[in-house]
Coordinates of C-alpha atoms in Angstrom, one line a residue:
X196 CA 43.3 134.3 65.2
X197 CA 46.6 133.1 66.5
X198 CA 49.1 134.1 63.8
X199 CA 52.8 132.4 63.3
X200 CA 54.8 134.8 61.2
X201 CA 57.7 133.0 59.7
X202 CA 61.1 135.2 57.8
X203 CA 64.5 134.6 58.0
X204 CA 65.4 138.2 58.8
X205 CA 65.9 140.6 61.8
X206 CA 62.7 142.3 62.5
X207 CA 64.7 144.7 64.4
X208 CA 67.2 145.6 62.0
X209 CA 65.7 144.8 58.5
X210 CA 64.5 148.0 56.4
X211 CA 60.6 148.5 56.8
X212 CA 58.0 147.0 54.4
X213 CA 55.6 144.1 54.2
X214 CA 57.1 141.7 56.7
X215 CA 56.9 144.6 59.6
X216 CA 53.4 146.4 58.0
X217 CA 51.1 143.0 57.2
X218 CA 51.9 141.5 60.7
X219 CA 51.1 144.7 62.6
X220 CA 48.2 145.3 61.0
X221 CA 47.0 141.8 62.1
X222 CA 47.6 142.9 65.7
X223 CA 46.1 146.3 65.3
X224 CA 42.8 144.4 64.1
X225 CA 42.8 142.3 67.3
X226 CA 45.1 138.9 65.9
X227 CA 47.5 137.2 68.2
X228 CA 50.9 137.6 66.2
X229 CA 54.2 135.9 66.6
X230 CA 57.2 136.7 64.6
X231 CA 60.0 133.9 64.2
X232 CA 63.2 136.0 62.9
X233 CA 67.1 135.4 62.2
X234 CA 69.1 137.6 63.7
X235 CA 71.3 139.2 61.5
X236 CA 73.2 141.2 63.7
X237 CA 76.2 139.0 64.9
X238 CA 76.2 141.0 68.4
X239 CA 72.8 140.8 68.8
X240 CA 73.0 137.4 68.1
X241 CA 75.9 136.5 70.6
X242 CA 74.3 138.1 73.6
X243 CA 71.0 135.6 72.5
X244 CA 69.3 139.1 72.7
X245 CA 65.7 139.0 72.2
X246 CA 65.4 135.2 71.9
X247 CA 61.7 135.7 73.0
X248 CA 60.8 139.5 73.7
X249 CA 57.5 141.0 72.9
X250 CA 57.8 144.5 71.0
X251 CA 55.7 148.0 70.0
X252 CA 55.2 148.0 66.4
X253 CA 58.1 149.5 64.0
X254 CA 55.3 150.9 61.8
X255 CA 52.2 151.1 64.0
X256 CA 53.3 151.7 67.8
X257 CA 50.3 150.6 68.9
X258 CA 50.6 146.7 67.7
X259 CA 52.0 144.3 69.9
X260 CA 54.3 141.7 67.9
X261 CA 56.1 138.5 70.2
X262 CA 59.7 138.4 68.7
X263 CA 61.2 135.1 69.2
X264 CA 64.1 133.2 66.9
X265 CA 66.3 130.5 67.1
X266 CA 69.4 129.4 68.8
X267 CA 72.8 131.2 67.0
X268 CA 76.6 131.2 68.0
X269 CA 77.1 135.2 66.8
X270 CA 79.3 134.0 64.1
X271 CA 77.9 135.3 60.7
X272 CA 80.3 132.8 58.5
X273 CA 78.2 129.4 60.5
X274 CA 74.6 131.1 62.1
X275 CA 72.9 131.0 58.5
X276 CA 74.2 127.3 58.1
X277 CA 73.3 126.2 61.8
X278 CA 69.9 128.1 61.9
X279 CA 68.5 125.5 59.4
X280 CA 69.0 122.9 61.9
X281 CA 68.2 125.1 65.5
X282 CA 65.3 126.2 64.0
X283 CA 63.6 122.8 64.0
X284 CA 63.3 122.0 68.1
X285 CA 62.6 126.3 68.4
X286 CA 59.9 125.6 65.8
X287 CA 58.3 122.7 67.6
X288 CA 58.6 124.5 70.9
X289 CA 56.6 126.9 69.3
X290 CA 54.0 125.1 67.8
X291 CA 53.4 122.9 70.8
X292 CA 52.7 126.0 73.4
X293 CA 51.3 128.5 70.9
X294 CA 48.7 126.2 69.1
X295 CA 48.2 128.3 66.3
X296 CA 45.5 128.9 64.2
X297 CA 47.5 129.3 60.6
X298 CA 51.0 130.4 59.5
X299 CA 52.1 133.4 57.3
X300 CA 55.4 132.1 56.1
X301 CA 58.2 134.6 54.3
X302 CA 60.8 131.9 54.4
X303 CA 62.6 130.1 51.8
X304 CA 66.0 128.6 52.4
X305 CA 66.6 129.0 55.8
X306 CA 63.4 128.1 57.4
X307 CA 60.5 127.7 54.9
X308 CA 60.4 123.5 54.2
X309 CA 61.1 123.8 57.7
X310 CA 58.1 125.6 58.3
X311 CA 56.1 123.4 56.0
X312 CA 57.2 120.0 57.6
X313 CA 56.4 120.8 61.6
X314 CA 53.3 122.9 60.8
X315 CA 51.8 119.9 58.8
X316 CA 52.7 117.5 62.4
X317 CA 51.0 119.8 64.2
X318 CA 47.6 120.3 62.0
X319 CA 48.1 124.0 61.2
X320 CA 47.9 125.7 57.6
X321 CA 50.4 127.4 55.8
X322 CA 50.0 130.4 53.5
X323 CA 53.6 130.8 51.9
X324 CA 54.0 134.8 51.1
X325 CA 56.1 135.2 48.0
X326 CA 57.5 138.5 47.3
X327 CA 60.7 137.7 44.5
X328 CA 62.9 135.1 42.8
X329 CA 64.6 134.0 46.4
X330 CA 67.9 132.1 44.2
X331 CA 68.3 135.3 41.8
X332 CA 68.3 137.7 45.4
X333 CA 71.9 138.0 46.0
X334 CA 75.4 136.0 43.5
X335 CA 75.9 133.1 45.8
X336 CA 77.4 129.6 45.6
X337 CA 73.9 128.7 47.1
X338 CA 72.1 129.4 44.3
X339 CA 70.8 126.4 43.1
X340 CA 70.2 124.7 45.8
X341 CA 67.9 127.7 46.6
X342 CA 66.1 127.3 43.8
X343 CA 65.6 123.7 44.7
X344 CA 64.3 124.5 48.4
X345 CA 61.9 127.5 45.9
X346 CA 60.3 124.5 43.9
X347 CA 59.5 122.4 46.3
X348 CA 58.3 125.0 48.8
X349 CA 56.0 126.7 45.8
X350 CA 55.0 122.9 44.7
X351 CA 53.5 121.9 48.2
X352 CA 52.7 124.7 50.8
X353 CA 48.4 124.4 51.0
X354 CA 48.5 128.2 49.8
X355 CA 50.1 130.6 48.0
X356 CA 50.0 134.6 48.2
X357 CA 51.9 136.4 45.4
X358 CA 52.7 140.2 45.9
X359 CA 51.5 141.0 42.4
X360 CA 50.4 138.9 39.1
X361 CA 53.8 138.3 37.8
X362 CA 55.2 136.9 41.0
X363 CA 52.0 134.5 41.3
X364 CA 53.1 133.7 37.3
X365 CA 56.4 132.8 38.4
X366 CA 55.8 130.6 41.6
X367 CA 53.2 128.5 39.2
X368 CA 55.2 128.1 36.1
X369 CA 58.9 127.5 38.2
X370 CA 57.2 125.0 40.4
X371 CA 54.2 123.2 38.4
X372 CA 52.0 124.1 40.9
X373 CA 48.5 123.4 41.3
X374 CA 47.3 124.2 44.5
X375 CA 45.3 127.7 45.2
X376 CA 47.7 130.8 44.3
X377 CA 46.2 134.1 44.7
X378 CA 47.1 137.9 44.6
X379 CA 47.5 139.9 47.7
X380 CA 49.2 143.1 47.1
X381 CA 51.4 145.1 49.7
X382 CA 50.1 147.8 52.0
X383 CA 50.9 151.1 51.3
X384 CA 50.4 153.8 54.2
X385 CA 49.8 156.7 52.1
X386 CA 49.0 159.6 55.5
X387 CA 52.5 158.6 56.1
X388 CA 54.3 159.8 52.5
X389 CA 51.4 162.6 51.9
X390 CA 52.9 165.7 50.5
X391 CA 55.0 166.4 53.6
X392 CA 56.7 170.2 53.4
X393 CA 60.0 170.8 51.7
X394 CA 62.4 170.7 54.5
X395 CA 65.2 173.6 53.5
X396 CA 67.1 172.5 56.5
X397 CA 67.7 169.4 55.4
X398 CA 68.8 170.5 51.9
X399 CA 70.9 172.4 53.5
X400 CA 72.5 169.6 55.4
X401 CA 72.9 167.2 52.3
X402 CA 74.7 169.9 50.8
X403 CA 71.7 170.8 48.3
X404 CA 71.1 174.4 47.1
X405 CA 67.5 175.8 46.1
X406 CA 69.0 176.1 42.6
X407 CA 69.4 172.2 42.5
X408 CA 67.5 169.6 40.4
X409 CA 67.3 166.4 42.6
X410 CA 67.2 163.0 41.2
X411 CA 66.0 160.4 43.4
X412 CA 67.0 156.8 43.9
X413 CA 65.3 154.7 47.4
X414 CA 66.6 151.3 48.2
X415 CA 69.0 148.4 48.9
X416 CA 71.9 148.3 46.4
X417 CA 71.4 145.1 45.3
X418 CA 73.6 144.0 42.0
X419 CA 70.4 143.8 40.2
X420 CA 70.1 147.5 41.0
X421 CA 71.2 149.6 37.9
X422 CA 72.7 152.0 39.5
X423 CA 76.5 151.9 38.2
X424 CA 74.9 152.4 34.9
X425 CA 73.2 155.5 36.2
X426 CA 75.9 157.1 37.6
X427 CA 78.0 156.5 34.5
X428 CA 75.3 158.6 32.7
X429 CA 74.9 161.1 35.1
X430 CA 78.6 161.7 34.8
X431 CA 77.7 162.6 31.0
X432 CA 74.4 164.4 32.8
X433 CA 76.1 167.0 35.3
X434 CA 78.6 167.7 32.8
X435 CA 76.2 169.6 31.1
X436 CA 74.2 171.0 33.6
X437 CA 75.8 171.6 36.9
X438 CA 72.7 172.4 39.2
X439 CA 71.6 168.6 39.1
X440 CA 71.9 165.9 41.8
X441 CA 72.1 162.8 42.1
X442 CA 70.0 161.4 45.7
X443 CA 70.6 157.8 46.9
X444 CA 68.6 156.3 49.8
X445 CA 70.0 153.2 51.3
X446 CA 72.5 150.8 51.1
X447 CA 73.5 147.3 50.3
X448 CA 76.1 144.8 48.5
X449 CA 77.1 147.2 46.1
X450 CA 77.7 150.4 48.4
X451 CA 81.3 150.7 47.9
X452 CA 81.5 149.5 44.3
X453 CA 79.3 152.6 44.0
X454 CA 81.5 155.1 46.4
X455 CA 84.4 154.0 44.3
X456 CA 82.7 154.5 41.2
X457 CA 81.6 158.1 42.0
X458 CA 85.0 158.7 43.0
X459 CA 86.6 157.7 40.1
X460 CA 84.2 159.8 37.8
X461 CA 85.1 163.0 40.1
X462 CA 81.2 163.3 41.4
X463 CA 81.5 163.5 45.0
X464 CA 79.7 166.8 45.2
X465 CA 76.8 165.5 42.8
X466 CA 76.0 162.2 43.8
X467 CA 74.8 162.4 48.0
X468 CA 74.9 159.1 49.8
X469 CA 72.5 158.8 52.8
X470 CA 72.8 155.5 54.1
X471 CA 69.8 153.7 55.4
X472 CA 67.4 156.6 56.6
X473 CA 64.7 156.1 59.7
X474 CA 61.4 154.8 58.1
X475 CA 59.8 158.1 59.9
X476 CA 62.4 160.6 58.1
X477 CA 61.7 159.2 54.3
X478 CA 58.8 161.7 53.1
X479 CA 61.4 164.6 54.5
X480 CA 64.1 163.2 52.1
X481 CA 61.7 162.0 49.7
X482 CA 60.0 165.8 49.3
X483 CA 63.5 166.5 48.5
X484 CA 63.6 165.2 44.9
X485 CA 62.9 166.8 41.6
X486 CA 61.7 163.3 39.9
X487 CA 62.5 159.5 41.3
X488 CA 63.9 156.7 39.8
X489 CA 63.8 152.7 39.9
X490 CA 66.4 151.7 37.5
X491 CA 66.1 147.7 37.6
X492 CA 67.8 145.6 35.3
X493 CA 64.8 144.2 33.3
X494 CA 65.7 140.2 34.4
X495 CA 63.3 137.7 35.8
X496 CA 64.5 138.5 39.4
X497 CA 63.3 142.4 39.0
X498 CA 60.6 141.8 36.3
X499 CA 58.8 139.3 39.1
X500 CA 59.2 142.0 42.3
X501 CA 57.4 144.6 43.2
X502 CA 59.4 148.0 44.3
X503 CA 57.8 148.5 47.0
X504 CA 59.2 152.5 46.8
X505 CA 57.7 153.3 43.4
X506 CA 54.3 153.1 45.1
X507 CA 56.2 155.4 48.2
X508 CA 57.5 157.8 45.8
X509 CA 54.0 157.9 44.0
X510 CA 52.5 158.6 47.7
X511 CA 55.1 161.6 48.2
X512 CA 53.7 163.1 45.0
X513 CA 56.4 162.5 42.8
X514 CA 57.0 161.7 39.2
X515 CA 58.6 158.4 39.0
X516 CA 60.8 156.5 36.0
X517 CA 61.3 152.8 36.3
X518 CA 62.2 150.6 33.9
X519 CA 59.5 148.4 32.4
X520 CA 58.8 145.3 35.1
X521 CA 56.1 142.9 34.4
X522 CA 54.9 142.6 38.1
X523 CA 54.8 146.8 38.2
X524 CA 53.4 147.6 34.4
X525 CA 50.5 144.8 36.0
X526 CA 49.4 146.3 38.6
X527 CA 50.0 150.6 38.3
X528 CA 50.5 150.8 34.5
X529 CA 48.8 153.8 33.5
X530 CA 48.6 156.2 36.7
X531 CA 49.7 159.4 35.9
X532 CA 53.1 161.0 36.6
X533 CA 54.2 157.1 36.0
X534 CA 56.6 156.9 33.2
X535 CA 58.6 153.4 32.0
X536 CA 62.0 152.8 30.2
X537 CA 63.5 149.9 28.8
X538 CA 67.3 150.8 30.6
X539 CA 68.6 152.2 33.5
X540 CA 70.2 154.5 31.1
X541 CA 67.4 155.6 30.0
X542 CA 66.0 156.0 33.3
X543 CA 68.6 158.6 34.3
X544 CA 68.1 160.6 30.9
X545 CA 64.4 160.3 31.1
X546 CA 64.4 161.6 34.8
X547 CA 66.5 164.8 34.1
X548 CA 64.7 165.6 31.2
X549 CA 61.1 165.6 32.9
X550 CA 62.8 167.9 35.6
X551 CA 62.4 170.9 33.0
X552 CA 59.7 169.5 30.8
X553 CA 57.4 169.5 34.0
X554 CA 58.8 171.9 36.5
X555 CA 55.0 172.7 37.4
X556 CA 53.5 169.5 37.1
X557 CA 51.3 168.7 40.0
X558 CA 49.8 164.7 40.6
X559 CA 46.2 165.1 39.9
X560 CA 43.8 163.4 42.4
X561 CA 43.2 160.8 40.8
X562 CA 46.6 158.9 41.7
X563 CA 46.2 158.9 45.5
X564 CA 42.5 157.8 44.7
X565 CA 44.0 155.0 42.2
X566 CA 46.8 154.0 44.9
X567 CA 44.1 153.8 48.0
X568 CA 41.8 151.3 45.9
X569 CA 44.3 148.8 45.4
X570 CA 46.8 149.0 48.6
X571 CA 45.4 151.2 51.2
X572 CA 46.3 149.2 54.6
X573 CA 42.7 148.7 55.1
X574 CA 42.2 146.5 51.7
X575 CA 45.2 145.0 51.7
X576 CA 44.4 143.5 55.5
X577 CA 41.3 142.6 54.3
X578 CA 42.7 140.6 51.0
X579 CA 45.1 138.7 52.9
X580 CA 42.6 137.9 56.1
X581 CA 40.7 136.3 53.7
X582 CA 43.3 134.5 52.0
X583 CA 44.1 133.4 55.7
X584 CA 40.7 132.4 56.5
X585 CA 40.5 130.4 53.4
X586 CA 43.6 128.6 54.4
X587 CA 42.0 127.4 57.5
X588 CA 38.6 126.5 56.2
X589 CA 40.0 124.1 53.8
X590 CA 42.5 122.7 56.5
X591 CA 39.4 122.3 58.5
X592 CA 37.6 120.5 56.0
X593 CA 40.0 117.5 55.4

C-alpha cells in the first residue's frame, strides 16, 4: 500500500510512540509511507529544513519514512495559525503525485478537516487515529473551537481507530457518530524494555546511592499530570525516610512550576530531573527505579488516554501505581504487579509503601505473556492493516 501519514507534530523532534512506531512498522512490512509533519522547531522551520527529505526510522533503523510538511515563516507565535492554510496546496501537491492508496490521519486542529476535505477530492480513504481528548490537551484560548474541529472530524471521517475502548467511547458519544469505530491498541516493543541490567554508573551520575529507594515518574509534564501533588507528598515522604527518591523522565508545560516547587519545599537532592532522555537510554533509567508511577488526574482528558509508559514500565519489569483511568483499567486491569489509586496522592504513598512491602517481588511470566497478546508490534500491525484494508474495500465499493 501507498500510505499518507498525517500529524501536526515534528517527527524529528517529538518524543517517541505511536506516530513514529505504527508508521515504521508499515515500512518494515513492505508499505510505501509518507509522513506530513509541523515543524515545531522555529529554526528548523526558518531554514525550511526537511520540507521533503526521506529518513531511517527513529524506532526501527531499518524503515524508510518520506518526511515532508508545509510551508512555515519560523515564527512560532503565526506558523501554527498559517499552517492551517499552507497546508492545503502542500496537501494537494501531495495527493496529486503520490496517488495514495488510504490515509492514517493523527490530526485534529491543524490539519485533520483538512485532511478529510482533499482526500475525499481525490478518492482516497481516511482512517482518523484518535489517541486523547485533542481540546482538553493543553489550557488554551483555542479550546472550543478545538472541540468543534473534534466533532465534526469524529462525526464524518469514513473510519475511526480508537487506542483503547474508552477513547472509541468517547469519539462516539462526543460526536454522535455512526460510522465504523474500532479498537486498535498501541505497539509495545517489549525486546527493547526487557529487564536491561542495573546500570551503577548511571546511579552514580544522577546522584543515586545503592542505599536509595527510587520512585519513578516517565513523561511530558502536562497540567493534567499530578505531579505537584506528588511532590507535595513526597515532601511529607522523605521527611521520614531519607533514602528515597523521587525520578522524573521528561519534560513539558509545567517543568518550571515543578523546579520551583521542589525548590521551595527544600528537595533538590531528592527529586532528580532528567529532561527528555534518548528513546534508546529509557530501560537504563527505567531499571533504575524501585516502583513507577502514573499519577493522572482522574478527568475525561486522562480517563480517555492511554499512558503509553505504564505498558513501558510493565515491560522493564516494574511495579507500577496509576491512578484509576477508564481507557487503562479496560484494557490491562488485572496483570500482576499492576496496582490503581483514586489520587495522585495516593499514588505517591502507595508507591513508597510497595518499596518495602515487596523488596523481592519478581513479575511472574505471565505479564510479558499477557502484554505480547494484546500489543506486541506484530498484532498490533496486523490490527490496524486490517482496519486499513477495510477502509479501502468499502471506499472501493461505492
Amino acid at each position: 500500500m501507498k500510505i499518507l501519514v498525517v500529524h501536526e507534530v515534528d517527527y524529528l523532534e517529538k518524543v517517541i510512540y505511536e506516530i513514529h512506531e505504527f508508521p515504521e512498522l508499515l515500512a518494515t512490512a513492505g508499505h510505501e509511507v509518507t509522513f506530513f509533519q509541523f515543524q515545531e522547531s522555529a529554526d528548523r522551520a526558518k531554514k525550511n529544513k526537511f520540507r521533503e527529505r526521506e529518513i531511517s526510522g527513529r524506532v526501527y533503523p531499518e524503515a524508510r519514512i518520506k518526511l515532508v510538511g508545509p510551508h512555515q515563516f519560523g515564527v512560532p507565535a503565526i506558523d501554527r495559525l498559517w499552517a492551517t492554510l499552507s497546508c492545503i496546496p502542500a496537501l494537494f501537491r501531495l495527493f496529486r503525485k503520490g496517488k495514495y492508496d488510504v490515509v492514517l490521519n493523527f490530526a485534529v486542529p491543524t490539519f485533520g478537516l483538512q485532511v478529510l476535505a482533499i482526500a475525499k477530492l481525490f478518492g482516497v480513504p481516511v482512517v482518523h487515529r484518535a489517541l486523547d481528548a485533542s481540546h482538553e490537551i493543553r489550557e488554551s484560548i483555542y479550546r472550543l473551537p478545538i472541540l468543534a474541529v473534534e466533532k465534526l472530524l469524529y462525526r464524518t471521517v469514513g473510519i475511526l481507530s480508537a487506542n483503547n475502548q474508552a477513547m472509541k467511547n468517547y469519539c462516539e458519544k462526543l460526536s454522535g457518530r455512526k460510522k465504523p469505530s474500532y479498537v486498535n491498541y498501541p505497539p509495545l516493543d517489549l525486546t527493547h524494555f526487557s529487564f536491561p541490567k542495573h546500570d551503577t554508573k548511571l546511579r552514580a551520575q544522577l546522584g543515586i546511592t545503592e542505599q536509595d529507594k527510587v520512585i519513578t515518574y516517565m513523561g511530558s509534564f502536562f497540567y493534567f499530570s499530578g505531579l505537584p501533588e506528588c511532590i507535595k507528598e513526597f515532601a511529607a515522604v522523605s521527611a521520614k525516610d531519607e533514602n528515597v527518591k523521587l525520578l522524573l523522565i521528561g519534560g513539558g508545560e509545567q517543568e518550571q512550576e515543578l523546579s520551583d516547587l521542589v525548590a521551595g519545599l527544600g528537595l533538590q537532592e531528592s527529586v532528580i530531573f532528567t529532561g527528555f532522555i534518548p528513546y534508546a537510554d529509557l530501560p537504563r533509567y527505567l531499571r533504575l527505579s524501585s516502583v513507577a508511577i502514573n499519577p493522572l488526574k482522574i478527568s475525561q482528558v486522562a480517563s480517555v488516554a492511554f499512558p503509553h509508559k505504564v505498558l513501558q514500565y510493565l515491560a522493564t519489569g516494574l511495579t507500577v501505581v496509576s491512578t484509576r483511568l477508564e481507557g487503562l483499567v479496560g484494557a490491562i486491569d488485572g496483570i500482576e504487579g499492576l496496582h490503581w489509586e483514586d489520587s495522585p496522592e495516593a499514588c505517591l504513598r502507595k508507591a513508597h509503601s510497595l518499596i518495602e512491602s515487596q523488596a523481592n517481588w519478581k513479575q511472574p511470566d505471565s505479564v510479558q505473556v499477557r502484554l505480547r497478546e494484546l500489543f506486541s508490534p506484530s498484532s498490533a500491525l496486523a490490527s490496524l492493516t486490517r482496519t486499513l484494508v477495510l477502509a479501502m474495500d468499502s471506499n472501493s465499493s461505492k
